[in-house]
Amino acid sequence: ARAMEKAVAMDPNNDEYYFNLGVAYDKLGDFKGTVKAMRRVVAINPKHASAYNYIGYLYAERGENLDESVEAIKKALELEPDNGYFVDSLGWAYYKKGMMKEAQEVLERAVSLVPEDPVIRDHLGDIYYDLKMNPKAKEQWEKVLELTPDDEKVKLKLQKVKTLMEKETSRK
């Protein structure tokens, strides 16, 4: 972060320096600093899709400013409509807003664009689970564990959905 702060001081109109500063702040847990740096990026370069997505995803992850989150991500998608990571961000923001059907549609598209990303598949699994589509949630989380076998959170989710499915089967 210090090195990027120096770089920004030397070249205050360099959007990439600000973007990297924002990423450094994010890694340090400085949410406000990250958002401020990303806002500066888009002020310098209104076509910096990754900065819009960064702002939107940060807010979605925190469950804050969700309308602004969606708008920022949509700006990113206007610039890069087939970026699967941006599509994931939009789906996740919809999920956080409680827009479950929209989230499902968008995240299914994200998985089709980036099928080997465990985070995107985990997000889709969460949506399927909340929509009571347990076999589909199970399938997504099993795929996540194929990609990242040591993911303890997903192991717990998978066990929970398997238990629910067993109870449903025994009731029939």
Short mmCIF file of C-alpha atoms in Angstrom, two decimals:
data_model
loop_
_atom_site.label_atom_id
_atom_site.label_comp_id
_atom_site.label_asym_id
_atom_site.label_seq_id
_atom_site.Cartn_x
_atom_site.Cartn_y
_atom_site.Cartn_z
CA ALA A 1 0.00 0.00 0.00
CA ARG A 2 2.82 2.40 0.85
CA ALA A 3 4.48 1.81 -2.50
CA MET A 4 1.21 2.41 -4.34
CA GLU A 5 0.56 5.56 -2.29
CA LYS A 6 3.96 6.84 -3.45
CA ALA A 7 3.17 5.92 -7.05
CA VAL A 8 -0.19 7.74 -6.85
CA ALA A 9 1.54 10.79 -5.36
CA MET A 10 3.95 10.84 -8.32
CA ASP A 11 1.23 10.28 -10.94
CA PRO A 12 -2.18 11.22 -9.50
CA ASN A 13 -4.02 10.66 -12.79
CA ASN A 14 -2.91 7.06 -13.28
CA ASP A 15 -6.00 4.88 -12.95
CA GLU A 16 -4.00 1.66 -12.66
CA TYR A 17 -1.97 2.98 -9.75
CA TYR A 18 -5.21 3.88 -7.96
CA PHE A 19 -6.71 0.50 -8.82
CA ASN A 20 -3.70 -1.31 -7.37
CA LEU A 21 -3.82 0.96 -4.31
CA GLY A 22 -7.46 -0.01 -3.83
CA VAL A 23 -6.61 -3.70 -4.09
CA ALA A 24 -3.81 -3.23 -1.54
CA TYR A 25 -6.21 -1.46 0.83
CA ASP A 26 -8.70 -4.30 0.37
CA LYS A 27 -6.06 -6.87 1.29
CA LEU A 28 -5.36 -4.82 4.43
CA GLY A 29 -9.06 -4.77 5.33
CA ASP A 30 -9.44 -1.02 4.72
CA PHE A 31 -12.93 -0.96 3.22
CA LYS A 32 -13.29 2.82 3.10
CA GLY A 33 -9.85 3.24 1.58
CA THR A 34 -10.64 0.62 -1.04
CA VAL A 35 -13.92 2.25 -2.06
CA LYS A 36 -12.31 5.70 -2.15
CA ALA A 37 -9.49 4.45 -4.38
CA MET A 38 -11.90 2.63 -6.72
CA ARG A 39 -14.09 5.72 -6.98
CA ARG A 40 -10.99 7.68 -7.95
CA VAL A 41 -10.23 5.07 -10.64
CA VAL A 42 -13.61 5.54 -12.32
CA ALA A 43 -13.33 9.32 -11.97
CA ILE A 44 -10.06 9.16 -13.91
CA ASN A 45 -11.23 6.46 -16.31
CA PRO A 46 -15.01 6.00 -16.63
CA LYS A 47 -14.39 2.88 -18.73
CA HIS A 48 -12.50 0.96 -16.02
CA ALA A 49 -14.87 -2.00 -15.76
CA SER A 50 -12.92 -3.78 -13.02
CA ALA A 51 -13.14 -0.79 -10.68
CA TYR A 52 -16.94 -0.59 -11.09
CA ASN A 53 -17.17 -4.32 -10.42
CA TYR A 54 -14.87 -4.02 -7.41
CA ILE A 55 -17.09 -1.36 -5.84
CA GLY A 56 -20.22 -3.35 -6.54
CA TYR A 57 -18.89 -6.64 -5.25
CA LEU A 58 -17.49 -5.03 -2.08
CA TYR A 59 -20.89 -3.62 -1.23
CA ALA A 60 -22.67 -6.87 -2.13
CA GLU A 61 -20.34 -8.91 0.10
CA ARG A 62 -21.10 -6.57 3.00
CA GLY A 63 -24.82 -6.42 2.23
CA GLU A 64 -24.58 -2.61 2.09
CA ASN A 65 -25.66 -0.03 -0.48
CA LEU A 66 -27.12 -2.82 -2.58
CA ASP A 67 -28.80 -0.53 -5.11
CA GLU A 68 -25.47 1.21 -5.72
CA SER A 69 -23.83 -2.21 -5.85
CA VAL A 70 -26.12 -3.37 -8.65
CA GLU A 71 -25.69 -0.11 -10.58
CA ALA A 72 -21.88 -0.25 -10.36
CA ILE A 73 -21.81 -3.87 -11.53
CA LYS A 74 -24.20 -3.10 -14.38
CA LYS A 75 -21.78 -0.37 -15.51
CA ALA A 76 -18.98 -2.93 -15.48
CA LEU A 77 -21.14 -5.30 -17.53
CA GLU A 78 -21.96 -2.59 -20.07
CA LEU A 79 -18.23 -2.43 -20.70
CA GLU A 80 -17.57 -6.20 -20.54
CA PRO A 81 -20.89 -8.03 -20.98
CA ASP A 82 -19.41 -11.53 -21.10
CA ASN A 83 -17.09 -11.25 -18.12
CA GLY A 84 -18.19 -14.19 -15.99
CA TYR A 85 -16.76 -12.68 -12.82
CA PHE A 86 -18.79 -9.51 -13.30
CA VAL A 87 -21.88 -11.62 -14.06
CA ASP A 88 -21.23 -13.46 -10.78
CA SER A 89 -21.02 -10.15 -8.94
CA LEU A 90 -24.41 -9.10 -10.29
CA GLY A 91 -25.96 -12.41 -9.31
CA TRP A 92 -24.49 -12.14 -5.83
CA ALA A 93 -25.81 -8.58 -5.45
CA TYR A 94 -29.27 -9.78 -6.51
CA TYR A 95 -28.99 -12.59 -3.96
CA LYS A 96 -28.11 -10.13 -1.21
CA LYS A 97 -31.12 -8.02 -2.23
CA GLY A 98 -33.37 -11.09 -1.94
CA MET A 99 -34.02 -11.20 -5.70
CA MET A 100 -33.67 -14.96 -5.81
CA LYS A 101 -35.02 -15.82 -9.27
CA GLU A 102 -32.95 -13.06 -10.88
CA ALA A 103 -29.91 -14.21 -8.92
CA GLN A 104 -30.45 -17.79 -10.08
CA GLU A 105 -30.66 -16.81 -13.76
CA VAL A 106 -27.61 -14.57 -13.59
CA LEU A 107 -25.48 -17.02 -11.62
CA GLU A 108 -26.36 -19.90 -13.93
CA ARG A 109 -25.01 -17.72 -16.74
CA ALA A 110 -21.88 -16.93 -14.69
CA VAL A 111 -21.20 -20.65 -14.20
CA SER A 112 -21.61 -21.23 -17.93
CA LEU A 113 -19.04 -18.49 -18.59
CA VAL A 114 -16.54 -19.60 -15.90
CA PRO A 115 -17.36 -23.24 -15.10
CA GLU A 116 -14.21 -23.96 -13.13
CA ASP A 117 -14.52 -21.13 -10.60
CA PRO A 118 -15.36 -22.51 -7.14
CA VAL A 119 -16.64 -19.18 -5.76
CA ILE A 120 -19.17 -18.76 -8.55
CA ARG A 121 -20.37 -22.34 -8.09
CA ASP A 122 -20.59 -21.81 -4.32
CA HIS A 123 -22.74 -18.72 -4.90
CA LEU A 124 -25.04 -20.71 -7.19
CA GLY A 125 -25.21 -23.48 -4.59
CA ASP A 126 -26.30 -20.96 -1.96
CA ILE A 127 -29.09 -19.73 -4.22
CA TYR A 128 -30.28 -23.23 -5.07
CA TYR A 129 -30.27 -24.07 -1.36
CA ASP A 130 -32.33 -21.01 -0.45
CA LEU A 131 -34.75 -21.84 -3.28
CA LYS A 132 -35.10 -25.37 -1.82
CA MET A 133 -33.50 -26.86 -4.92
CA ASN A 134 -31.40 -29.17 -2.78
CA PRO A 135 -30.21 -31.66 -5.43
CA LYS A 136 -28.91 -28.76 -7.52
CA ALA A 137 -27.25 -27.14 -4.47
CA LYS A 138 -25.61 -30.48 -3.66
CA GLU A 139 -24.33 -30.78 -7.22
CA GLN A 140 -22.76 -27.30 -7.14
CA TRP A 141 -21.08 -27.83 -3.78
CA GLU A 142 -19.74 -31.22 -4.85
CA LYS A 143 -18.18 -29.50 -7.86
CA VAL A 144 -16.69 -26.82 -5.57
CA LEU A 145 -15.04 -29.55 -3.52
CA GLU A 146 -13.65 -31.17 -6.67
CA LEU A 147 -12.02 -27.81 -7.43
CA THR A 148 -11.03 -26.93 -3.84
CA PRO A 149 -11.08 -30.11 -1.71
CA ASP A 150 -10.08 -28.34 1.52
CA ASP A 151 -12.94 -25.82 1.61
CA GLU A 152 -14.33 -26.46 5.09
CA LYS A 153 -17.28 -24.06 4.73
CA VAL A 154 -18.48 -25.83 1.62
CA LYS A 155 -17.99 -29.23 3.28
CA LEU A 156 -20.39 -28.08 6.01
CA LYS A 157 -22.92 -26.79 3.48
CA LEU A 158 -22.75 -30.07 1.58
CA GLN A 159 -23.28 -32.10 4.73
CA LYS A 160 -26.24 -29.93 5.70
CA VAL A 161 -27.94 -30.34 2.31
CA LYS A 162 -27.27 -34.09 2.26
CA THR A 163 -28.87 -34.43 5.71
CA LEU A 164 -31.90 -32.46 4.55
CA MET A 165 -32.25 -34.60 1.45
CA GLU A 166 -32.03 -37.80 3.54
CA LYS A 167 -34.79 -36.51 5.83
CA GLU A 168 -36.95 -35.66 2.80
CA THR A 169 -36.40 -39.14 1.35
CA SER A 170 -37.25 -40.88 4.64
CA ARG A 171 -40.54 -38.93 4.89
CA LYS A 172 -41.74 -40.27 1.53
#
